Coordinates of C-alpha atoms in Angstrom, one line a residue:
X1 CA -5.6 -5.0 -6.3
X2 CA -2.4 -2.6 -6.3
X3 CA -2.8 -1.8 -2.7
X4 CA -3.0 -5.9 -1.8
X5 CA 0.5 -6.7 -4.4
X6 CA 1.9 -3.7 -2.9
X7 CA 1.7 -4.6 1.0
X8 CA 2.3 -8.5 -0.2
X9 CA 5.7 -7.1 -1.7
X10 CA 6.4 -5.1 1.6
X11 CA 6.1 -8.1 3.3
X12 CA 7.8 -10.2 1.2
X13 CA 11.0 -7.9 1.8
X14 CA 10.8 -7.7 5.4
X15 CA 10.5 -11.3 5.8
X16 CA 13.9 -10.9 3.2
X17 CA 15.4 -8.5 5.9
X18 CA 14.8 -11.3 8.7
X19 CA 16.0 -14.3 6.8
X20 CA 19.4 -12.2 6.1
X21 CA 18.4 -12.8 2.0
X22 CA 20.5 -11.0 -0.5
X23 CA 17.3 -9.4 -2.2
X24 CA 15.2 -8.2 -0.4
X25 CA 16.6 -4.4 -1.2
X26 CA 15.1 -4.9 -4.3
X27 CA 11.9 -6.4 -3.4
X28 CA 11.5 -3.6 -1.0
X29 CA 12.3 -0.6 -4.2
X30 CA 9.2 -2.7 -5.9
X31 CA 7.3 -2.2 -2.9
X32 CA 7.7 1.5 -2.0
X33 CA 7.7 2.1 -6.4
X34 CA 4.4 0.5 -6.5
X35 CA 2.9 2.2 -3.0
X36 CA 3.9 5.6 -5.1
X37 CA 2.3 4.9 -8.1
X38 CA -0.7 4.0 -5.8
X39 CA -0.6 7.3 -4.1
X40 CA 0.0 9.0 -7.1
X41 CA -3.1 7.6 -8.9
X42 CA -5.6 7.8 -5.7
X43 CA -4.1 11.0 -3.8
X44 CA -5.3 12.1 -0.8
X45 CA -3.8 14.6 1.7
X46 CA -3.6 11.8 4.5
X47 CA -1.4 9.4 2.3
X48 CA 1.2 12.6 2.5
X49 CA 3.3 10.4 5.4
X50 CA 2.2 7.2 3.3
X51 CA 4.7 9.1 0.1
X52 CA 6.8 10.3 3.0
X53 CA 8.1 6.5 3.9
X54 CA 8.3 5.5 0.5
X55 CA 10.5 7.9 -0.6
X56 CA 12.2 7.0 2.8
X57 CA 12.1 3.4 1.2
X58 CA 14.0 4.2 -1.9
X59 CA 16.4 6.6 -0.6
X60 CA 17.7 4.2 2.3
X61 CA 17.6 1.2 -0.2
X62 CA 19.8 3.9 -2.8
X63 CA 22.0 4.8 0.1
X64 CA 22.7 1.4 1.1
X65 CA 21.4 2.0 4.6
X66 CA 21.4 1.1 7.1
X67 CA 25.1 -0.7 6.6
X68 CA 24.4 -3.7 9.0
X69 CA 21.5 -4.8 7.5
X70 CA 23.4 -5.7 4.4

């Protein structure tokens, strides 16, 4: 069920990145928190790159990047 919220969510915030919508940044920290916790809880080395863009997630939501999108 955590795996199916988390990739609605992603998708949620890039159809928020297309429609120019103010929130999507946070929709997309809910996506890429959730996708951790589900990594966290069912580790496996192959979801290494999986934690990888999540943390990329976070950090370019943090770091208000990329500029133009915002």
């Amino acid at each position: 069920m955590l795996a199916w919220y988390t990739a609605v969510v992603y998708a949620v915030a890039g159809a928020g990145v297309l429609a120019d919508a103010g929130w999507w940044p946070t929709a997309a920290l809910v996506a890429a928190s959730s996708g951790l916790v589900l990594k966290a809880v069912w580790f496996d080395p192959w979801l290494t790159v999986g934690v990888l863009l999540d943390v990329g997630v976070i950090t370019a939501v943090a770091c208000s990047w990329p500029a133009s999108v915002y």
